[in-house]
Short mmCIF file of C-alpha atoms in Angstrom, two decimals:
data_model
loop_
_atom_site.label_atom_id
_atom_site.label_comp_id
_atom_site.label_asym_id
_atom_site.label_seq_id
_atom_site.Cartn_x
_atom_site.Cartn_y
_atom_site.Cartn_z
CA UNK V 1 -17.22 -55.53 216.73
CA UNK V 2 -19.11 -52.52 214.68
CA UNK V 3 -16.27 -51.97 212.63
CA UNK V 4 -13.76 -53.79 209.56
CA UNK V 5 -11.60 -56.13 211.12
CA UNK V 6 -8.69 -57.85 209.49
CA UNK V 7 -6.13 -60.55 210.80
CA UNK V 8 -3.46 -60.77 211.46
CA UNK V 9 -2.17 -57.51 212.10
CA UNK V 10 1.41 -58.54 211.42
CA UNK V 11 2.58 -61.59 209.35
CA UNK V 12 6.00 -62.50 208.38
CA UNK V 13 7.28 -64.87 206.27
CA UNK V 14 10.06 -66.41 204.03
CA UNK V 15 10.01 -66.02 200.33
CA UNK V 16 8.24 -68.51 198.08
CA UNK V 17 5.74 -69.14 200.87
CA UNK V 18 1.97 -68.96 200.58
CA UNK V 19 -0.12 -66.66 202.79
CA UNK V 20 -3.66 -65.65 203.72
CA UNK V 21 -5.19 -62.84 205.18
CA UNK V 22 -8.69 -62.39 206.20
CA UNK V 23 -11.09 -60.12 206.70
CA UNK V 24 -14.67 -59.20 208.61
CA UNK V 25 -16.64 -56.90 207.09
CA UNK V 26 -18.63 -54.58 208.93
CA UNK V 27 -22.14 -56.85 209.06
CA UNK V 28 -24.86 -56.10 206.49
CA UNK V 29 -22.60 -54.74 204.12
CA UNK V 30 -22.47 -56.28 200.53
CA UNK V 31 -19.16 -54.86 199.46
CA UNK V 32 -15.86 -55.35 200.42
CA UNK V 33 -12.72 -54.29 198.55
CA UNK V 34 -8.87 -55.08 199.16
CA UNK V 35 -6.34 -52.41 198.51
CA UNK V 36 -2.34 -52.35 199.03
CA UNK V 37 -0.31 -49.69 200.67
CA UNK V 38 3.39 -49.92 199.76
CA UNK V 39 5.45 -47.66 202.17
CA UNK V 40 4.57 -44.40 202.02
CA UNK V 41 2.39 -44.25 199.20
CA UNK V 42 -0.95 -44.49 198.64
CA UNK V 43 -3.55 -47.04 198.46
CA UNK V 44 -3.49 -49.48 194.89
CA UNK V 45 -6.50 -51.09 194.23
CA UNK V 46 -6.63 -55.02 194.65
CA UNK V 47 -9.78 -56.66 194.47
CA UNK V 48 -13.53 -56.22 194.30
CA UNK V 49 -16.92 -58.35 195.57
CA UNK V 50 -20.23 -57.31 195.39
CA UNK V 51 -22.92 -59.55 196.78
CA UNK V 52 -23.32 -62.42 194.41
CA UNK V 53 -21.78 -60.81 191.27
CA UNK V 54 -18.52 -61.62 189.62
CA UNK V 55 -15.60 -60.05 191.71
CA UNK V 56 -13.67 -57.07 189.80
CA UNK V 57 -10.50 -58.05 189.87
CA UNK V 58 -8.81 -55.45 187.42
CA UNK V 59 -6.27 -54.45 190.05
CA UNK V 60 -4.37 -58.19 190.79
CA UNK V 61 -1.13 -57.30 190.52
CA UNK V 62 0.14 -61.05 188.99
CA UNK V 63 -1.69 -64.46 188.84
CA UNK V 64 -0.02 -65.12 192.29
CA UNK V 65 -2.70 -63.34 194.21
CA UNK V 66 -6.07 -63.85 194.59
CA UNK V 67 -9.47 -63.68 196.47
CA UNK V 68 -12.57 -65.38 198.05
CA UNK V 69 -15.81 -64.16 199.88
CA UNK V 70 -18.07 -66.48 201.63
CA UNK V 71 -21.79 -64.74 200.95
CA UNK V 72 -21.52 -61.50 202.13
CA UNK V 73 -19.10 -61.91 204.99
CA UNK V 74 -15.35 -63.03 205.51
CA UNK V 75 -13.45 -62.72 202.69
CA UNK V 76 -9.36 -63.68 202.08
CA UNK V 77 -6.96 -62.28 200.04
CA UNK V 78 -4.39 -65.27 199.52
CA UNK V 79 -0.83 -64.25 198.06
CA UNK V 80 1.27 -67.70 196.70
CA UNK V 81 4.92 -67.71 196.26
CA UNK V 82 5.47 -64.03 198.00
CA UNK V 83 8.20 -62.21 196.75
CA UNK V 84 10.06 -59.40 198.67
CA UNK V 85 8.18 -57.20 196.32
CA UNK V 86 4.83 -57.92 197.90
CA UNK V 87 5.90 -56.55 201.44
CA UNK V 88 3.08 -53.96 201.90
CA UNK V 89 0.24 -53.29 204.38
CA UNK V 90 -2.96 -55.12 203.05
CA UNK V 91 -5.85 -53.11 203.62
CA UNK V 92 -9.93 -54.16 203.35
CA UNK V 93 -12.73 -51.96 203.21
CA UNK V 94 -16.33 -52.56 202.93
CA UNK V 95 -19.90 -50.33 202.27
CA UNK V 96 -22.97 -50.87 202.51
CA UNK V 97 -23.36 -51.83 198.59
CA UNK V 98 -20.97 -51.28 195.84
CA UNK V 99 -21.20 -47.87 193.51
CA UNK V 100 -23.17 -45.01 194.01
CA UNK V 101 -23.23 -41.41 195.48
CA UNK V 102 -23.43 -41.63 199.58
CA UNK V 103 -21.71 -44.82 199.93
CA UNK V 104 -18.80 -44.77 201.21
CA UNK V 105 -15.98 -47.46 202.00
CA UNK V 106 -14.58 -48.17 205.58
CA UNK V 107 -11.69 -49.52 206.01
CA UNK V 108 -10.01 -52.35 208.42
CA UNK V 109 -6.64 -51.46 210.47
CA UNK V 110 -4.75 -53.69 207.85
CA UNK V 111 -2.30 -56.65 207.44
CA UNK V 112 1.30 -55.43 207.65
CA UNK V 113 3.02 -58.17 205.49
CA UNK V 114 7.06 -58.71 205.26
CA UNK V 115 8.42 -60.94 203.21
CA UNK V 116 12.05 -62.04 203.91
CA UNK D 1 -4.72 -45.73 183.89
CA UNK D 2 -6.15 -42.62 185.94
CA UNK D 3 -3.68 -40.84 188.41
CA UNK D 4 -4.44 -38.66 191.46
CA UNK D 5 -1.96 -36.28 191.89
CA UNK D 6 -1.65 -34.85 195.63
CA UNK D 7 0.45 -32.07 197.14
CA UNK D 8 2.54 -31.14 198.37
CA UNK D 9 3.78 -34.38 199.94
CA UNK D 10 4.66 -33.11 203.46
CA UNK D 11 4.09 -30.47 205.31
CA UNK D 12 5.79 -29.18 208.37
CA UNK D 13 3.79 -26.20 210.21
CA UNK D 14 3.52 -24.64 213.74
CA UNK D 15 0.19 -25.38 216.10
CA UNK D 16 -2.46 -22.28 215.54
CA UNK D 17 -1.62 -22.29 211.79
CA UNK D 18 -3.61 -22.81 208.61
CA UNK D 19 -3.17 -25.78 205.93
CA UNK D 20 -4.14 -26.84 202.70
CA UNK D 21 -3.24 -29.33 200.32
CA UNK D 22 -4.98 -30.44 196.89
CA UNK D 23 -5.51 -33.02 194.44
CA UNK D 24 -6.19 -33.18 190.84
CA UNK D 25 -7.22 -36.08 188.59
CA UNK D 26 -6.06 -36.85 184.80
CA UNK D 27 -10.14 -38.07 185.08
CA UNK D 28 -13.09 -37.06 185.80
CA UNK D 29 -15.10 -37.73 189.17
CA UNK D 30 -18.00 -37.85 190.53
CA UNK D 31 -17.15 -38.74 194.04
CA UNK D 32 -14.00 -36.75 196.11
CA UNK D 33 -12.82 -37.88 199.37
CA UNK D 34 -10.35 -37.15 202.23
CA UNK D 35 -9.28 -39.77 204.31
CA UNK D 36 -6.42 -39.37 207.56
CA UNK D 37 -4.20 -42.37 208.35
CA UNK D 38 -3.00 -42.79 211.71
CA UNK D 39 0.26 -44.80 212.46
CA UNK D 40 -0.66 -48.67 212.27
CA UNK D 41 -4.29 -47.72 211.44
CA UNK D 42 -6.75 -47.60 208.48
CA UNK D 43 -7.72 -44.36 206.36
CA UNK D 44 -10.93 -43.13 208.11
CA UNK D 45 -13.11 -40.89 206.18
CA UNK D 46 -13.10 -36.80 207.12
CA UNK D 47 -15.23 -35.19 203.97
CA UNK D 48 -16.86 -36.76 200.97
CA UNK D 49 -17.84 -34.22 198.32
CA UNK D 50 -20.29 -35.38 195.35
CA UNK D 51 -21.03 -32.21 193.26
CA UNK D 52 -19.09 -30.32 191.15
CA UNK D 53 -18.62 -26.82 192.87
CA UNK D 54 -20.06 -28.18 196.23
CA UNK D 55 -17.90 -27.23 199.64
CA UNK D 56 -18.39 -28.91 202.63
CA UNK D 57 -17.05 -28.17 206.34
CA UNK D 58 -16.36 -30.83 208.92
CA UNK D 59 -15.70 -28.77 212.13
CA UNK D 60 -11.76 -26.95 211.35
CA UNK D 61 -11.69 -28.90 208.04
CA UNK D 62 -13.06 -27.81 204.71
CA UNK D 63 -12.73 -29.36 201.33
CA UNK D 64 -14.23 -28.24 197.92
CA UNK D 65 -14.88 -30.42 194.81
CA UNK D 66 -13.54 -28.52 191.57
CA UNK D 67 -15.94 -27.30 188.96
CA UNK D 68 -14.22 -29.62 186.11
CA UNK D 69 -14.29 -32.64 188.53
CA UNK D 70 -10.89 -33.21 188.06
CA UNK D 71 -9.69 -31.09 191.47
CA UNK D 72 -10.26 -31.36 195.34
CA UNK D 73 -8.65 -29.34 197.87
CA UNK D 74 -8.28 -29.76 201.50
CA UNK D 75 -7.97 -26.93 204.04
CA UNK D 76 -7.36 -27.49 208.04
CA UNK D 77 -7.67 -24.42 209.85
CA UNK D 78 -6.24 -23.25 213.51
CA UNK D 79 -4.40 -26.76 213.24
CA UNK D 80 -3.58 -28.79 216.34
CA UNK D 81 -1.05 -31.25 217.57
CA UNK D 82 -3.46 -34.41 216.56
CA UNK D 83 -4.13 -32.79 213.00
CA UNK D 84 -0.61 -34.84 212.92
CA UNK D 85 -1.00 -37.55 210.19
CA UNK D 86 -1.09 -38.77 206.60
CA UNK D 87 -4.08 -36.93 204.85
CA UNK D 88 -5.00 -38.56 201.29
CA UNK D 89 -7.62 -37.82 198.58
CA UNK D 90 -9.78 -40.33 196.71
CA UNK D 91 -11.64 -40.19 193.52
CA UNK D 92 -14.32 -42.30 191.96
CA UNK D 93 -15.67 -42.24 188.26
CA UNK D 94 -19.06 -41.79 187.85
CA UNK D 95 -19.83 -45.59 186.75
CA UNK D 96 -17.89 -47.65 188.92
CA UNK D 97 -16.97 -48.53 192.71
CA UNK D 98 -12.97 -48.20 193.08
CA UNK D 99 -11.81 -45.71 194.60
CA UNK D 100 -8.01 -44.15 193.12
CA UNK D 101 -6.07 -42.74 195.78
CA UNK D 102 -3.50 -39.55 196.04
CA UNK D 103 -0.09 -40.29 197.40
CA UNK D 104 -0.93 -38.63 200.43
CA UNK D 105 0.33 -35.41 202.45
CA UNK D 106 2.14 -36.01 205.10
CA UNK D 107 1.69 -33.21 208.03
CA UNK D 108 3.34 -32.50 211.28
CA UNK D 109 2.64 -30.11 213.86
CA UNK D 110 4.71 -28.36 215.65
CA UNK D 111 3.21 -27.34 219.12
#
């Protein structure tokens, strides 16, 4: 498809369980971010790759969550032991390179995750 | 850590009416955006703004970036039933990538 996808859509799961969530970049871009929604609020920053340079991961909220990218494509945000406080909609975005003026991030449909 | 403040936080207004909502920074930007979030969707980008004092239109919407950089506001004009959404603002510092995000402004429509 010609835009960000992201799967699943929906995942839930127990407490203490591991989960992963992908996402597709939109193809030739070299960026791709991860943000978190929590219910009605805005987006928190998560996680960020650009092409082959260290990821900028300022915005990990705990040492439970974390983040690959294969090249410049599918990436996964992977979330061990969830806790109830993790229940959020997990959003990606990508751009055609990182930083800079006229550059701007799109973003996937999201991951709504519960944790029970 | 930098905050976006964004108001108001809802709005409730009749079809045919004007609306604007703002946001303003503790820091300063070089980037402002406005994103609207449909139900069970992803932000999607309405205006980006990249110079201090600059004001850009985008059909019924228009959004100015604040001469100190640290302000954005948002106006919809003649708004319609599918204006209906969660509108937020985005900043980005001059040097890096993130974006911070307002809290967003909720708006319904009345027709």
């Amino acid at each position: 498809g010609a835009g960000v996808s992201q799967s699943p859509s929906n995942k839930v799961t127990e407490k203490g369980k591991d989960v992963e969530l992908r996402c597709d970049p939109i193809s030739g871009h070299t960026a791709l971010y991860w943000y978190r929604q929590r219910l009605g609020q805005g987006l928190e920053f998560l996680i960020y790759f650009q092409g082959n340079s260290a990821p900028d991961k300022s915005g990990l909220p705990s040492d439970r969550f974390s983040a690959e990218r294969t090249g410049e494509s599918v990436s996964t945000l992977t979330i061990q032991r969830t806790q109830q406080e993790d229940s959020a909609v997990y959003l990606c975005a990508s751009s055609v390179r990182g930083g800079g003026l006229y550059n701007e991030q799109f973003f996937g449909p999201g991951t709504r995750l519960t944790v029970l | 850590g930098q905050q976006l403040n964004q108001s108001p936080q809802s709005m409730f207004i009749q079809e045919g009416e004007d609306v604007s909502m703002n946001c303003t920074s503790s820091s300063i930007f070089n980037t402002w955006l406005w994103y609207k979030q449909d139900p069970g969707e992803g932000p999607v980008l309405l205006i980006a703004l990249y110079k201090a004092g600059e004001l850009t239109s985008n059909g019924r919407l228009t959004a100015q970036f604040g001469i100190t950089r640290k302000d954005s506001f948002l106006n919809i004009s003649a708004s319609i039933p599918s204006d209906v959404g969660i509108y937020f603002c985005a900043g980005r510092e001059t040097s890096g990538s993130r974006l911070t995000f307002g809290e967003g402004t909720q708006l319904t429509v009345n027709p």
